[in-house]
Amino acid sequence: MMKMRITRILVLLVLMMSCSKDDASSNYSNGVNVANFQSTGSSSNDLLSANNFTSMVIEMAYVEGYEPTELAKNHLLAFLEDRTFKPNGITIETRAIPSLGLSSYSIDDISSIEAANRTKYNFGDQIAVWIFFADAPSSSSSSSGVVLGTAYRNTSFVIFEEDIHNYSDSALEPSRSVLESTVIEHEFGHLLGLTNLGTPLQSPHEDLAHPKHCDDENCLMYWAAETGEGILNMLSGGTVPELDNACLADLQANGGR
């Protein structure tokens, strides 16, 4: 009888320890914070407001030779300071990572690169964002359209920097920093829940022909801002498009500025 009681006590202790361990690591899977591996737009309020996170760190990883320009980094920082509430600040960290040597990247490839190289995750009062600048085009690009960027998780997106180079800094093309800024901020807009992607619409302005994009052709969230051909017309004035009033109203209603 005593032996059975001891066995039962040991079993209960093991179960209690297991439950405690599961609770303590509930945000992690294989050492990775699963809070950063959710659907695009699902962290829009956390990125916009100071309710849960009062600071933000942006980890920019790039293949050597494909680092974003300083102007694009500074423009993104100003964009986020204008649109979000992060009283403890927003920082950008950049570093080079090895190339996989692929001729094109699928989202599965991009996801694997993130898993192997990302070092910044949500921690304490700081929310983290990962951006990869790729040295090859998207596998989704075709003769009918070139993909310049893709937001694929709640705190992750990729910029196809090789094609950014191909579409900038030549005659009749936009400057590289303006093109980079436009695509980076467009994809960040998706993380912020635009358009109708986690941040609720305050008015009917989603482009039904291009879901999750704004129907205002002058707005940063217009569908053409992430495609090679369409974006050239948007940037004919030489400046980065801004969010229109409808998109601004959406962000403000979801905790942003």
Short mmCIF file of C-alpha atoms in Angstrom, two decimals:
data_model
loop_
_atom_site.label_atom_id
_atom_site.label_comp_id
_atom_site.label_asym_id
_atom_site.label_seq_id
_atom_site.Cartn_x
_atom_site.Cartn_y
_atom_site.Cartn_z
CA MET A 1 0.00 0.00 0.00
CA MET A 2 2.80 2.41 0.92
CA LYS A 3 4.57 1.59 -2.34
CA MET A 4 1.40 2.38 -4.33
CA ARG A 5 1.00 5.71 -2.51
CA ILE A 6 4.60 6.66 -3.25
CA THR A 7 4.13 5.73 -6.89
CA ARG A 8 0.99 7.85 -7.10
CA ILE A 9 2.76 10.80 -5.50
CA LEU A 10 5.63 10.50 -7.97
CA VAL A 11 3.20 10.37 -10.87
CA LEU A 12 1.42 13.49 -9.59
CA LEU A 13 4.74 15.30 -9.19
CA VAL A 14 5.74 14.41 -12.74
CA LEU A 15 2.37 15.64 -14.06
CA MET A 16 2.66 18.88 -12.08
CA MET A 17 6.18 19.48 -13.37
CA SER A 18 5.07 18.76 -16.93
CA CYS A 19 2.17 21.23 -16.69
CA SER A 20 4.44 23.90 -15.24
CA LYS A 21 6.96 23.40 -18.02
CA ASP A 22 4.26 23.61 -20.71
CA ASP A 23 2.88 26.81 -19.20
CA ALA A 24 6.29 28.45 -18.98
CA SER A 25 7.14 27.65 -22.59
CA SER A 26 3.69 28.10 -24.11
CA ASN A 27 4.93 30.85 -26.44
CA TYR A 28 7.77 28.74 -27.80
CA SER A 29 8.15 25.84 -30.24
CA ASN A 30 11.60 24.37 -30.89
CA GLY A 31 13.09 27.45 -29.25
CA VAL A 32 11.19 29.88 -31.51
CA ASN A 33 8.64 32.36 -30.21
CA VAL A 34 5.44 31.30 -31.96
CA ALA A 35 3.94 34.73 -31.28
CA ASN A 36 6.02 35.93 -34.25
CA PHE A 37 4.81 33.15 -36.53
CA GLN A 38 1.14 34.02 -36.92
CA SER A 39 -0.98 35.20 -39.85
CA THR A 40 -0.30 38.52 -41.56
CA GLY A 41 -2.15 41.39 -39.91
CA SER A 42 -2.94 39.52 -36.69
CA SER A 43 -0.49 41.68 -34.69
CA SER A 44 -1.70 44.98 -36.13
CA ASN A 45 -2.86 46.42 -32.81
CA ASP A 46 0.34 45.29 -31.05
CA LEU A 47 2.41 47.05 -33.72
CA LEU A 48 0.28 50.20 -33.75
CA SER A 49 -0.44 50.78 -30.08
CA ALA A 50 1.43 50.79 -26.77
CA ASN A 51 -1.11 48.52 -25.09
CA ASN A 52 1.17 45.47 -24.99
CA PHE A 53 4.45 46.67 -26.51
CA THR A 54 6.01 50.07 -25.88
CA SER A 55 9.01 49.60 -28.18
CA MET A 56 9.84 47.95 -31.50
CA VAL A 57 12.98 46.43 -32.99
CA ILE A 58 13.27 45.78 -36.72
CA GLU A 59 15.79 43.17 -37.79
CA MET A 60 16.87 43.68 -41.40
CA ALA A 61 18.83 40.78 -42.86
CA TYR A 62 20.28 41.02 -46.34
CA VAL A 63 22.54 39.09 -48.67
CA GLU A 64 25.85 40.90 -49.23
CA GLY A 65 25.42 43.50 -51.95
CA TYR A 66 21.68 43.88 -51.33
CA GLU A 67 21.56 46.02 -48.22
CA PRO A 68 18.77 48.63 -48.25
CA THR A 69 19.85 52.24 -48.54
CA GLU A 70 20.24 54.48 -45.50
CA LEU A 71 17.59 56.77 -46.94
CA ALA A 72 15.09 53.89 -47.08
CA LYS A 73 15.86 52.91 -43.47
CA ASN A 74 15.41 56.47 -42.27
CA HIS A 75 12.20 56.89 -44.26
CA LEU A 76 10.76 53.71 -42.73
CA LEU A 77 11.67 54.89 -39.24
CA ALA A 78 9.92 58.22 -39.83
CA PHE A 79 6.90 56.43 -41.32
CA LEU A 80 6.54 54.21 -38.24
CA GLU A 81 7.07 57.05 -35.78
CA ASP A 82 4.26 58.93 -37.52
CA ARG A 83 1.85 55.98 -37.50
CA THR A 84 2.54 54.02 -34.29
CA PHE A 85 2.74 54.60 -30.54
CA LYS A 86 6.07 53.29 -29.25
CA PRO A 87 7.11 55.63 -26.40
CA ASN A 88 10.25 53.60 -25.68
CA GLY A 89 11.44 53.90 -29.24
CA ILE A 90 11.88 52.06 -32.54
CA THR A 91 15.27 50.70 -33.56
CA ILE A 92 16.53 49.17 -36.81
CA GLU A 93 19.34 46.61 -36.81
CA THR A 94 20.92 45.37 -40.04
CA ARG A 95 23.28 42.50 -40.81
CA ALA A 96 24.42 40.37 -43.74
CA ILE A 97 23.59 36.68 -44.00
CA PRO A 98 24.80 34.07 -46.53
CA SER A 99 23.02 33.54 -49.82
CA LEU A 100 21.38 30.20 -50.54
CA GLY A 101 22.45 30.58 -54.17
CA LEU A 102 18.93 30.03 -55.47
CA SER A 103 17.72 31.38 -58.81
CA SER A 104 14.41 32.36 -57.18
CA TYR A 105 12.79 32.23 -53.75
CA SER A 106 9.51 30.65 -52.76
CA ILE A 107 7.82 31.66 -49.52
CA ASP A 108 8.86 28.28 -48.11
CA ASP A 109 12.48 29.21 -48.91
CA ILE A 110 12.03 32.60 -47.26
CA SER A 111 10.44 30.99 -44.22
CA SER A 112 13.39 28.60 -43.86
CA ILE A 113 15.85 31.50 -44.08
CA GLU A 114 13.96 33.31 -41.34
CA ALA A 115 13.92 30.24 -39.09
CA ALA A 116 17.68 29.77 -39.52
CA ASN A 117 18.72 33.42 -39.15
CA ARG A 118 16.17 35.44 -37.19
CA THR A 119 17.43 36.49 -33.76
CA LYS A 120 14.86 39.09 -32.64
CA TYR A 121 11.53 37.97 -31.22
CA ASN A 122 8.87 39.60 -29.04
CA PHE A 123 10.28 39.94 -25.55
CA GLY A 124 8.95 41.88 -22.60
CA ASP A 125 7.52 45.17 -23.83
CA GLN A 126 9.34 45.02 -27.20
CA ILE A 127 7.77 43.71 -30.40
CA ALA A 128 10.11 42.46 -33.12
CA VAL A 129 9.84 42.52 -36.92
CA TRP A 130 11.96 40.58 -39.43
CA ILE A 131 12.68 41.82 -42.97
CA PHE A 132 14.77 39.83 -45.46
CA PHE A 133 16.29 41.48 -48.54
CA ALA A 134 16.70 38.73 -51.12
CA ASP A 135 19.33 38.39 -53.84
CA ALA A 136 17.00 36.64 -56.30
CA PRO A 137 13.44 37.20 -57.53
CA SER A 138 10.23 35.73 -56.18
CA SER A 139 9.21 32.37 -57.60
CA SER A 140 5.75 33.96 -57.99
CA SER A 141 7.06 36.51 -60.50
CA SER A 142 6.26 35.92 -64.15
CA SER A 143 6.21 37.68 -67.50
CA SER A 144 2.86 39.18 -66.52
CA GLY A 145 4.04 40.63 -63.21
CA VAL A 146 7.10 40.98 -60.99
CA VAL A 147 6.63 40.67 -57.23
CA LEU A 148 8.77 43.20 -55.34
CA GLY A 149 7.71 42.31 -51.80
CA THR A 150 5.56 39.92 -49.80
CA ALA A 151 4.26 40.08 -46.23
CA TYR A 152 3.85 36.46 -45.21
CA ARG A 153 3.49 36.50 -41.39
CA ASN A 154 2.40 38.86 -38.63
CA THR A 155 5.92 40.24 -38.10
CA SER A 156 7.73 39.08 -41.24
CA PHE A 157 8.10 40.17 -44.82
CA VAL A 158 10.55 39.87 -47.70
CA ILE A 159 11.80 42.45 -50.18
CA PHE A 160 13.05 41.05 -53.48
CA GLU A 161 15.97 43.43 -53.61
CA GLU A 162 17.47 42.11 -56.83
CA ASP A 163 14.36 43.26 -58.68
CA ILE A 164 14.38 46.53 -56.74
CA HIS A 165 17.82 47.06 -58.31
CA ASN A 166 16.49 46.07 -61.73
CA TYR A 167 13.67 48.62 -61.59
CA SER A 168 15.59 51.64 -60.25
CA ASP A 169 18.40 54.12 -60.81
CA SER A 170 18.32 54.07 -64.61
CA ALA A 171 16.84 56.56 -67.06
CA LEU A 172 13.06 56.91 -66.64
CA GLU A 173 13.20 54.79 -63.45
CA PRO A 174 12.75 55.93 -59.83
CA SER A 175 15.66 56.31 -57.46
CA ARG A 176 16.50 53.17 -55.53
CA SER A 177 15.76 54.71 -52.15
CA VAL A 178 12.30 55.89 -53.25
CA LEU A 179 11.44 52.49 -54.73
CA GLU A 180 12.77 50.65 -51.66
CA SER A 181 10.89 52.93 -49.29
CA THR A 182 7.65 52.46 -51.19
CA VAL A 183 7.79 48.66 -51.23
CA ILE A 184 9.08 48.36 -47.64
CA GLU A 185 6.38 50.64 -46.27
CA HIS A 186 3.67 48.99 -48.38
CA GLU A 187 4.57 45.59 -46.93
CA PHE A 188 4.79 47.05 -43.43
CA GLY A 189 1.32 48.45 -44.05
CA HIS A 190 0.10 44.87 -44.43
CA LEU A 191 1.65 44.01 -41.05
CA LEU A 192 -0.29 46.98 -39.66
CA GLY A 193 -3.45 45.30 -40.94
CA LEU A 194 -4.03 47.25 -44.15
CA THR A 195 -6.22 46.94 -46.04
CA ASN A 196 -8.92 44.96 -44.18
CA LEU A 197 -6.17 42.56 -43.10
CA GLY A 198 -6.55 42.68 -39.32
CA THR A 199 -7.27 46.39 -39.04
CA PRO A 200 -11.04 46.83 -39.55
CA LEU A 201 -12.28 49.10 -42.30
CA GLN A 202 -13.82 52.38 -41.16
CA SER A 203 -15.18 52.97 -44.66
CA PRO A 204 -15.54 50.81 -47.80
CA HIS A 205 -12.20 51.32 -49.57
CA GLU A 206 -10.84 47.81 -50.17
CA ASP A 207 -10.12 47.12 -53.85
CA LEU A 208 -12.31 44.10 -54.56
CA ALA A 209 -10.30 43.32 -57.69
CA HIS A 210 -7.12 43.24 -55.58
CA PRO A 211 -8.18 42.14 -52.06
CA LYS A 212 -6.33 43.54 -49.02
CA HIS A 213 -5.35 46.66 -50.97
CA CYS A 214 -6.76 50.18 -51.06
CA ASP A 215 -8.83 51.29 -54.04
CA ASP A 216 -7.19 54.75 -54.15
CA GLU A 217 -4.55 54.61 -56.89
CA ASN A 218 -2.53 57.34 -55.13
CA CYS A 219 -2.44 55.52 -51.78
CA LEU A 220 0.63 53.64 -50.52
CA MET A 221 -1.59 50.57 -50.12
CA TYR A 222 -2.70 50.50 -53.77
CA TRP A 223 -1.96 47.07 -55.27
CA ALA A 224 0.57 48.40 -57.79
CA ALA A 225 2.98 49.42 -55.01
CA GLU A 226 4.32 45.87 -54.74
CA THR A 227 4.62 45.01 -58.43
CA GLY A 228 7.42 45.92 -60.80
CA GLU A 229 5.37 47.25 -63.68
CA GLY A 230 2.60 49.07 -61.82
CA ILE A 231 4.80 50.85 -59.33
CA LEU A 232 6.69 52.84 -61.97
CA ASN A 233 3.56 54.86 -62.74
CA MET A 234 2.95 55.48 -59.03
CA LEU A 235 6.45 56.89 -58.57
CA SER A 236 6.50 59.16 -61.61
CA GLY A 237 6.51 62.16 -59.26
CA GLY A 238 9.71 60.99 -57.60
CA THR A 239 8.28 60.70 -54.08
CA VAL A 240 7.07 57.87 -51.84
CA PRO A 241 3.25 57.60 -51.87
CA GLU A 242 1.47 58.32 -48.61
CA LEU A 243 -1.47 56.56 -46.97
CA ASP A 244 -4.80 58.08 -47.96
CA ASN A 245 -7.30 59.36 -45.41
CA ALA A 246 -9.29 56.12 -45.42
CA CYS A 247 -6.25 54.01 -44.51
CA LEU A 248 -5.20 56.55 -41.87
CA ALA A 249 -8.67 56.38 -40.32
CA ASP A 250 -8.39 52.57 -40.18
CA LEU A 251 -5.05 52.72 -38.36
CA GLN A 252 -6.21 55.37 -35.91
CA ALA A 253 -9.26 53.29 -35.01
CA ASN A 254 -7.00 50.31 -34.32
CA GLY A 255 -4.67 52.08 -31.91
CA GLY A 256 -2.36 53.93 -34.31
CA ARG A 257 -1.72 57.59 -35.02
#
